[in-house]
mmCIF file of C-alpha atoms in Angstrom:
data_model
loop_
_atom_site.group_PDB
_atom_site.id
_atom_site.type_symbol
_atom_site.label_atom_id
_atom_site.label_comp_id
_atom_site.label_asym_id
_atom_site.label_seq_id
_atom_site.Cartn_x
_atom_site.Cartn_y
_atom_site.Cartn_z
ATOM 1 C CA VAL A 157 -19.294 -3.627 46.570
ATOM 2 C CA LEU A 158 -16.318 -5.025 44.841
ATOM 3 C CA LEU A 159 -12.721 -3.529 45.250
ATOM 4 C CA MET A 160 -9.952 -4.801 42.778
ATOM 5 C CA THR A 161 -6.119 -3.678 42.586
ATOM 6 C CA VAL A 162 -5.078 -3.247 39.142
ATOM 7 C CA GLY A 163 -1.634 -3.980 38.367
ATOM 8 C CA THR A 164 0.281 -4.548 35.188
ATOM 9 C CA GLY A 165 0.158 -7.994 34.308
ATOM 10 C CA ASP A 166 1.909 -9.070 31.231
ATOM 11 C CA VAL A 167 3.043 -6.046 29.354
ATOM 12 C CA PHE A 168 3.191 -8.029 26.288
ATOM 13 C CA ASN A 169 -0.273 -9.727 26.664
ATOM 14 C CA GLU A 170 -2.439 -7.329 28.943
ATOM 15 C CA GLU A 171 -5.561 -8.453 27.769
ATOM 16 C CA ALA A 172 -5.359 -12.142 28.573
ATOM 17 C CA THR A 173 -3.182 -11.364 31.722
ATOM 18 C CA LEU A 174 -5.133 -8.478 33.238
ATOM 19 C CA LEU A 175 -8.059 -7.211 31.647
ATOM 20 C CA ARG A 176 -9.869 -10.796 30.996
ATOM 21 C CA PRO A 177 -9.343 -11.911 34.761
ATOM 22 C CA LEU A 178 -10.569 -8.596 35.898
ATOM 23 C CA GLU A 179 -13.608 -8.887 33.822
ATOM 24 C CA LEU A 180 -14.043 -12.325 34.984
ATOM 25 C CA SER A 181 -14.129 -11.377 38.700
ATOM 26 C CA ILE A 182 -16.453 -8.467 37.950
ATOM 27 C CA ARG A 183 -18.876 -10.963 36.046
ATOM 28 C CA GLN A 184 -19.047 -13.601 39.022
ATOM 29 C CA GLY A 185 -21.276 -11.784 41.258
ATOM 30 C CA GLU A 186 -24.028 -9.206 41.713
ATOM 31 C CA TRP A 187 -22.349 -5.627 42.608
ATOM 32 C CA ASP A 188 -24.197 -2.504 43.466
ATOM 33 C CA ARG A 189 -20.831 -1.073 43.087
ATOM 34 C CA VAL A 190 -17.186 -2.016 41.590
ATOM 35 C CA ILE A 191 -14.328 0.101 42.795
ATOM 36 C CA LEU A 192 -10.792 -0.223 40.898
ATOM 37 C CA LEU A 193 -7.634 0.576 42.401
ATOM 38 C CA PRO A 194 -5.023 1.251 39.973
ATOM 39 C CA SER A 195 -1.806 2.943 39.913
ATOM 40 C CA ALA A 196 -0.712 5.814 37.924
ATOM 41 C CA VAL A 197 0.703 3.614 35.488
ATOM 42 C CA THR A 198 -2.272 1.158 35.233
ATOM 43 C CA GLN A 199 -5.005 3.807 35.209
ATOM 44 C CA PRO A 200 -5.410 3.380 31.486
ATOM 45 C CA ALA A 201 -5.832 -0.016 31.689
ATOM 46 C CA ALA A 202 -8.775 0.442 34.377
ATOM 47 C CA GLU A 203 -10.102 3.180 32.085
ATOM 48 C CA SER A 204 -10.490 0.542 29.405
ATOM 49 C CA LEU A 205 -12.071 -2.045 31.350
ATOM 50 C CA ARG A 206 -14.792 0.489 32.820
ATOM 51 C CA GLU A 207 -15.410 1.351 28.881
ATOM 52 C CA ARG A 208 -16.013 -2.410 27.792
ATOM 53 C CA LEU A 209 -18.083 -3.052 31.073
ATOM 54 C CA ALA A 210 -20.326 0.326 30.202
ATOM 55 C CA GLY A 211 -23.075 -1.263 31.786
ATOM 56 C CA LYS A 212 -21.728 -1.925 35.389
ATOM 57 C CA SER A 213 -21.308 0.714 37.726
ATOM 58 C CA ILE A 214 -17.371 1.196 37.587
ATOM 59 C CA GLU A 215 -15.416 3.787 39.514
ATOM 60 C CA LEU A 216 -11.879 4.503 39.605
ATOM 61 C CA ARG A 217 -9.796 5.210 42.606
ATOM 62 C CA PRO A 218 -6.115 5.593 41.429
ATOM 63 C CA LEU A 219 -3.213 5.798 44.152
ATOM 64 C CA PRO A 220 -2.466 9.671 44.267
ATOM 65 C CA ARG A 221 1.179 9.301 43.044
ATOM 66 C CA PRO A 222 3.201 7.260 40.698
ATOM 67 C CA GLY A 223 5.535 5.040 42.583
ATOM 68 C CA ALA A 224 3.100 4.705 45.114
ATOM 69 C CA GLU A 225 2.261 1.034 44.046
ATOM 70 C CA ASN A 226 5.616 0.135 45.313
ATOM 71 C CA ASP A 227 4.842 1.938 48.831
ATOM 72 C CA ALA A 228 2.797 -0.426 50.844
ATOM 73 C CA ASP A 229 2.246 2.298 53.542
ATOM 74 C CA ALA A 230 1.018 4.659 50.913
ATOM 75 C CA CYS A 231 -0.925 2.189 49.655
ATOM 76 C CA PHE A 232 -2.720 1.523 52.689
ATOM 77 C CA LEU A 233 -3.389 4.955 53.564
ATOM 78 C CA HIS A 234 -5.297 5.099 50.280
ATOM 79 C CA TYR A 235 -7.499 1.904 50.690
ATOM 80 C CA GLU A 236 -8.178 2.797 54.081
ATOM 81 C CA GLY A 237 -9.546 6.198 52.812
ATOM 82 C CA VAL A 238 -11.706 4.387 50.410
ATOM 83 C CA LEU A 239 -12.929 1.730 52.711
ATOM 84 C CA ALA A 240 -13.871 4.811 55.203
ATOM 85 C CA GLY A 241 -15.767 6.473 52.378
ATOM 86 C CA LEU A 242 -17.999 3.386 51.875
ATOM 87 C CA VAL A 243 -18.338 2.662 55.626
ATOM 88 C CA GLU A 244 -19.588 6.368 55.966
ATOM 89 C CA GLU A 245 -21.790 5.879 52.873
ATOM 90 C CA GLY A 246 -23.639 2.765 54.722
ATOM 91 C CA ALA A 247 -21.680 -0.123 53.182
ATOM 92 C CA ARG A 248 -21.516 -3.196 55.673
ATOM 93 C CA ALA A 249 -18.555 -5.055 56.116
ATOM 94 C CA ASP A 250 -19.893 -8.010 55.241
ATOM 95 C CA GLY A 251 -21.331 -6.650 51.636
ATOM 96 C CA ILE A 252 -17.825 -5.637 50.655
ATOM 97 C CA THR A 253 -15.290 -8.152 48.742
ATOM 98 C CA ILE A 254 -11.496 -7.407 48.219
ATOM 99 C CA ASP A 255 -10.054 -8.708 45.280
ATOM 100 C CA PHE A 256 -6.322 -8.616 45.672
ATOM 101 C CA THR A 257 -5.554 -10.956 42.856
ATOM 102 C CA ARG A 258 -3.906 -8.194 40.366
ATOM 103 C CA GLY A 259 -1.606 -5.697 41.924
ATOM 104 C CA THR A 260 2.071 -5.181 42.737
ATOM 105 C CA LYS A 261 2.652 -7.203 45.986
ATOM 106 C CA ALA A 262 2.597 -3.401 48.292
ATOM 107 C CA MET A 263 -0.716 -3.059 46.605
ATOM 108 C CA SER A 264 -2.041 -6.525 47.342
ATOM 109 C CA ALA A 265 -0.671 -6.709 50.951
ATOM 110 C CA ALA A 266 -1.916 -3.158 51.634
ATOM 111 C CA LEU A 267 -5.505 -3.794 50.348
ATOM 112 C CA VAL A 268 -5.681 -7.015 52.565
ATOM 113 C CA LEU A 269 -4.434 -5.453 55.800
ATOM 114 C CA ALA A 270 -6.895 -2.493 55.193
ATOM 115 C CA ALA A 271 -9.687 -4.928 54.937
ATOM 116 C CA VAL A 272 -8.856 -6.916 58.236
ATOM 117 C CA ALA A 273 -8.495 -3.542 59.998
ATOM 118 C CA ARG A 274 -11.974 -2.588 58.728
ATOM 119 C CA GLY A 275 -13.174 -6.006 59.804
ATOM 120 C CA ILE A 276 -14.238 -7.043 56.157
ATOM 121 C CA PRO A 277 -13.624 -10.975 55.988
ATOM 122 C CA ARG A 278 -14.775 -11.388 52.265
ATOM 123 C CA LEU A 279 -11.504 -11.455 50.067
ATOM 124 C CA ARG A 280 -11.254 -13.098 46.476
ATOM 125 C CA TYR A 281 -8.046 -14.382 44.734
ATOM 126 C CA ILE A 282 -7.880 -15.685 41.053
ATOM 127 C CA THR A 283 -5.590 -18.690 40.622
ATOM 128 C CA GLY A 284 -5.314 -21.490 37.929
ATOM 129 C CA GLU A 285 -2.776 -23.249 36.197
ATOM 130 C CA ARG A 286 0.543 -21.366 35.915
ATOM 131 C CA ASP A 287 3.409 -21.264 33.654
ATOM 132 C CA GLN A 288 7.242 -21.717 33.963
ATOM 133 C CA ARG A 289 7.278 -18.103 35.235
ATOM 134 C CA GLY A 290 4.551 -18.686 37.909
ATOM 135 C CA MET A 291 2.124 -16.827 36.313
ATOM 136 C CA VAL A 292 -1.468 -18.109 35.906
ATOM 137 C CA LYS A 293 -2.234 -19.223 32.179
ATOM 138 C CA PRO A 294 -4.725 -17.535 30.295
ATOM 139 C CA GLY A 295 -7.917 -19.153 30.065
ATOM 140 C CA THR A 296 -7.314 -21.499 33.143
ATOM 141 C CA GLU A 297 -8.465 -18.808 35.679
ATOM 142 C CA THR A 298 -10.531 -19.928 38.432
ATOM 143 C CA ILE A 299 -11.997 -17.372 41.253
ATOM 144 C CA SER A 300 -11.427 -18.318 44.825
ATOM 145 C CA ASP A 301 -13.253 -16.369 47.643
ATOM 146 C CA LEU A 302 -11.635 -16.753 50.812
ATOM 147 C CA ASN A 303 -13.034 -15.739 54.515
ATOM 148 C CA ALA A 304 -10.569 -13.772 56.634
ATOM 149 C CA LEU A 305 -13.091 -13.955 59.682
ATOM 150 C CA GLY A 306 -10.278 -15.861 61.602
ATOM 151 C CA ALA A 307 -8.001 -12.470 61.392
ATOM 152 C CA THR A 308 -10.844 -10.061 62.107
ATOM 153 C CA THR A 309 -11.761 -12.110 65.093
ATOM 154 C CA ARG A 310 -8.327 -12.121 66.177
ATOM 155 C CA ARG A 311 -8.131 -8.167 66.359
ATOM 156 C CA ASP A 312 -11.584 -7.984 67.870
ATOM 157 C CA LEU A 313 -10.427 -10.177 70.524
ATOM 158 C CA ARG A 314 -7.026 -7.793 71.038
ATOM 159 C CA ARG A 315 -9.523 -5.012 71.431
ATOM 160 C CA ALA A 316 -11.730 -6.926 73.853
ATOM 161 C CA ALA A 317 -8.690 -7.379 75.968
ATOM 162 C CA GLU A 318 -8.092 -3.517 75.817
ATOM 163 C CA PHE A 319 -11.547 -2.707 76.675
ATOM 164 C CA LEU A 320 -11.566 -4.824 79.921
ATOM 165 C CA GLU A 321 -8.166 -3.223 80.772
ATOM 166 C CA LEU A 322 -9.393 0.063 80.500
ATOM 167 C CA GLY A 323 -12.718 -0.719 82.215
ATOM 168 C CA HIS A 324 -14.729 -0.478 79.259
ATOM 169 C CA PHE A 325 -16.940 -3.127 79.967
ATOM 170 C CA ALA A 326 -19.969 -2.894 77.810
ATOM 171 C CA ALA A 327 -17.619 -1.902 74.878
ATOM 172 C CA ALA A 328 -16.384 -5.613 75.153
ATOM 173 C CA VAL A 329 -19.454 -6.993 75.238
ATOM 174 C CA ARG A 330 -20.358 -5.577 72.065
ATOM 175 C CA LEU A 331 -17.781 -6.757 70.119
ATOM 176 C CA PHE A 332 -19.408 -10.517 69.802
ATOM 177 C CA PRO A 333 -22.458 -12.175 70.063
ATOM 178 C CA SER A 334 -23.353 -14.510 72.903
ATOM 179 C CA ARG A 335 -22.970 -18.336 72.865
ATOM 180 C CA GLU A 336 -26.842 -18.562 72.528
ATOM 181 C CA ASP A 337 -26.686 -16.087 69.435
ATOM 182 C CA PRO A 338 -26.881 -18.542 66.201
ATOM 183 C CA GLN A 339 -24.346 -15.996 64.806
ATOM 184 C CA PHE A 340 -21.658 -16.975 67.440
ATOM 185 C CA LEU A 341 -21.524 -20.387 65.351
ATOM 186 C CA LEU A 342 -20.175 -18.357 62.142
ATOM 187 C CA TYR A 343 -16.846 -17.707 64.122
ATOM 188 C CA PRO A 344 -14.180 -20.004 63.882
ATOM 189 C CA GLU A 345 -14.392 -23.092 66.161
ATOM 190 C CA SER A 346 -10.880 -22.750 67.473
ATOM 191 C CA LEU A 347 -11.753 -18.987 68.862
ATOM 192 C CA ARG A 348 -14.831 -19.571 69.966
ATOM 193 C CA PRO A 349 -13.890 -20.346 73.852
ATOM 194 C CA GLU A 350 -12.005 -16.743 73.826
ATOM 195 C CA ILE A 351 -14.909 -15.068 72.430
ATOM 196 C CA GLU A 352 -17.267 -16.840 75.206
ATOM 197 C CA ALA A 353 -14.717 -15.724 77.781
ATOM 198 C CA ALA A 354 -14.252 -12.002 76.511
ATOM 199 C CA VAL A 355 -18.260 -11.598 76.518
ATOM 200 C CA TRP A 356 -18.559 -13.396 80.219
ATOM 201 C CA LEU A 357 -15.653 -11.211 81.548
ATOM 202 C CA GLY A 358 -17.397 -7.947 79.992
ATOM 203 C CA ARG A 359 -20.887 -8.790 81.441
ATOM 204 C CA PHE A 360 -19.575 -10.224 85.079
ATOM 205 C CA TRP A 361 -17.397 -6.658 85.352
ATOM 206 C CA GLY A 362 -19.769 -4.521 83.969
ATOM 207 C CA ALA A 363 -22.769 -5.839 86.181
ATOM 208 C CA TRP A 364 -19.953 -5.359 89.040
ATOM 209 C CA ASP A 365 -18.775 -2.112 88.029
ATOM 210 C CA ARG A 366 -22.663 -0.794 88.516
ATOM 211 C CA PHE A 367 -22.715 -2.501 91.618
ATOM 212 C CA ASP A 368 -25.303 -4.972 90.479
ATOM 213 C CA TYR A 369 -23.847 -7.484 92.703
ATOM 214 C CA ARG A 370 -26.795 -9.728 92.438
ATOM 215 C CA GLU A 371 -26.570 -10.259 88.620
ATOM 216 C CA ALA A 372 -22.601 -10.449 88.825
ATOM 217 C CA TRP A 373 -22.886 -13.406 91.610
ATOM 218 C CA GLU A 374 -25.966 -15.064 89.035
ATOM 219 C CA LEU A 375 -23.122 -14.719 86.230
ATOM 220 C CA ALA A 376 -20.571 -16.351 88.508
ATOM 221 C CA GLY A 377 -22.546 -19.204 88.395
ATOM 222 C CA ALA A 378 -22.633 -19.018 84.560
ATOM 223 C CA ARG A 379 -18.715 -19.074 84.161
ATOM 224 C CA PRO A 380 -17.320 -20.454 81.059
ATOM 225 C CA GLY A 381 -16.492 -24.059 81.380
ATOM 226 C CA VAL A 382 -13.345 -23.696 79.684
ATOM 227 C CA GLU A 383 -10.983 -20.861 80.998
ATOM 228 C CA VAL A 384 -8.398 -19.639 78.398
ATOM 229 C CA ARG A 385 -4.820 -19.212 79.512
ATOM 230 C CA GLU A 386 -4.740 -15.944 77.749
ATOM 231 C CA TRP A 387 -7.691 -14.456 79.479
ATOM 232 C CA SER A 388 -6.812 -15.774 82.971
ATOM 233 C CA ARG A 389 -5.576 -12.587 84.251
ATOM 234 C CA PHE A 390 -9.342 -11.148 84.012
ATOM 235 C CA PHE A 391 -11.261 -13.700 85.797
ATOM 236 C CA PRO A 392 -12.363 -13.233 89.520
ATOM 237 C CA ASP A 393 -10.259 -15.220 91.801
ATOM 238 C CA ALA A 394 -11.700 -17.072 95.128
ATOM 239 C CA ARG A 395 -11.383 -13.959 97.008
ATOM 240 C CA GLN A 396 -13.619 -12.019 95.196
ATOM 241 C CA LEU A 397 -15.994 -14.409 94.556
ATOM 242 C CA ASP A 398 -16.214 -14.999 98.488
ATOM 243 C CA PHE A 399 -16.595 -11.141 98.567
ATOM 244 C CA LEU A 400 -19.156 -11.123 95.838
ATOM 245 C CA ARG A 401 -21.335 -13.482 97.519
ATOM 246 C CA GLY A 402 -21.511 -11.404 100.808
ATOM 247 C CA LEU A 403 -22.553 -8.185 98.344
ATOM 248 C CA ALA A 404 -24.918 -10.227 96.656
ATOM 249 C CA ALA A 405 -26.588 -11.117 99.809
ATOM 250 C CA GLY A 406 -27.272 -7.782 100.821
ATOM 251 C CA LEU A 407 -23.994 -7.784 103.378
ATOM 252 C CA ARG A 408 -24.320 -5.046 106.088
ATOM 253 C CA VAL A 409 -21.161 -3.111 106.864
ATOM 254 C CA ASP A 410 -20.697 -0.172 108.981
ATOM 255 C CA GLY A 411 -20.739 3.383 107.234
ATOM 256 C CA GLY A 412 -17.265 4.227 107.579
ATOM 257 C CA GLN A 413 -16.544 0.886 106.068
ATOM 258 C CA ARG A 414 -18.766 1.130 102.741
ATOM 259 C CA GLY A 415 -16.241 3.078 100.830
ATOM 260 C CA ALA A 416 -13.511 0.161 101.244
ATOM 261 C CA ALA A 417 -16.327 -2.279 100.235
ATOM 262 C CA VAL A 418 -16.890 -0.564 97.242
ATOM 263 C CA ARG A 419 -13.146 -0.326 96.209
#
């Protein structure tokens, strides 16, 4: 699915500065659906584009009211609703591309924010040679496909930390692949130590939480080699590991002390 903001371009040359670049982006790629996101002002231009590309599946989802194109919050809520509908219909985050080239600054920023919030890493921007006004010269347009995986990964790392703080250990594990999974190498190298830490911590405390002390002790032996400062508060200290060693070995305690040991 390709989603595209539709702004005004140069009002004196709409064909070259708006319709043609949008058409170029649509034609570069194989899309099951194209969703145009115009404002109330640019809806006629979006309809014109749909007519000239009648052989393609193009839908229009205009902003709900005039002036919303300059309201970043209104744009975000509208785009979030469109993306939520796509997800409900079965669209995968990695199957959605966001083209934020043509639109007001509020529209473009809101669409990128909505995409990152949904874990959509594939962004597209049309660039080229620029004139004295800073606008791309017609006929020089090139498409640049960007990857926002760093932003979506940072978002998921924050979620993992929240899950650990709340004791939702399995949820923290499910956010990322393990280090042995080939998918792990797709993540930015600078963030891999944090991902490894989040997954290990979720598995370690998850095992302890369900009283599987032997597995927790085995995981303690596979502790990540690099401890990331941002995650240090979650790592077990020496006292906890010493206590875990006894539990893993089947430590015998008097009945009245078992509650304290579990706590």
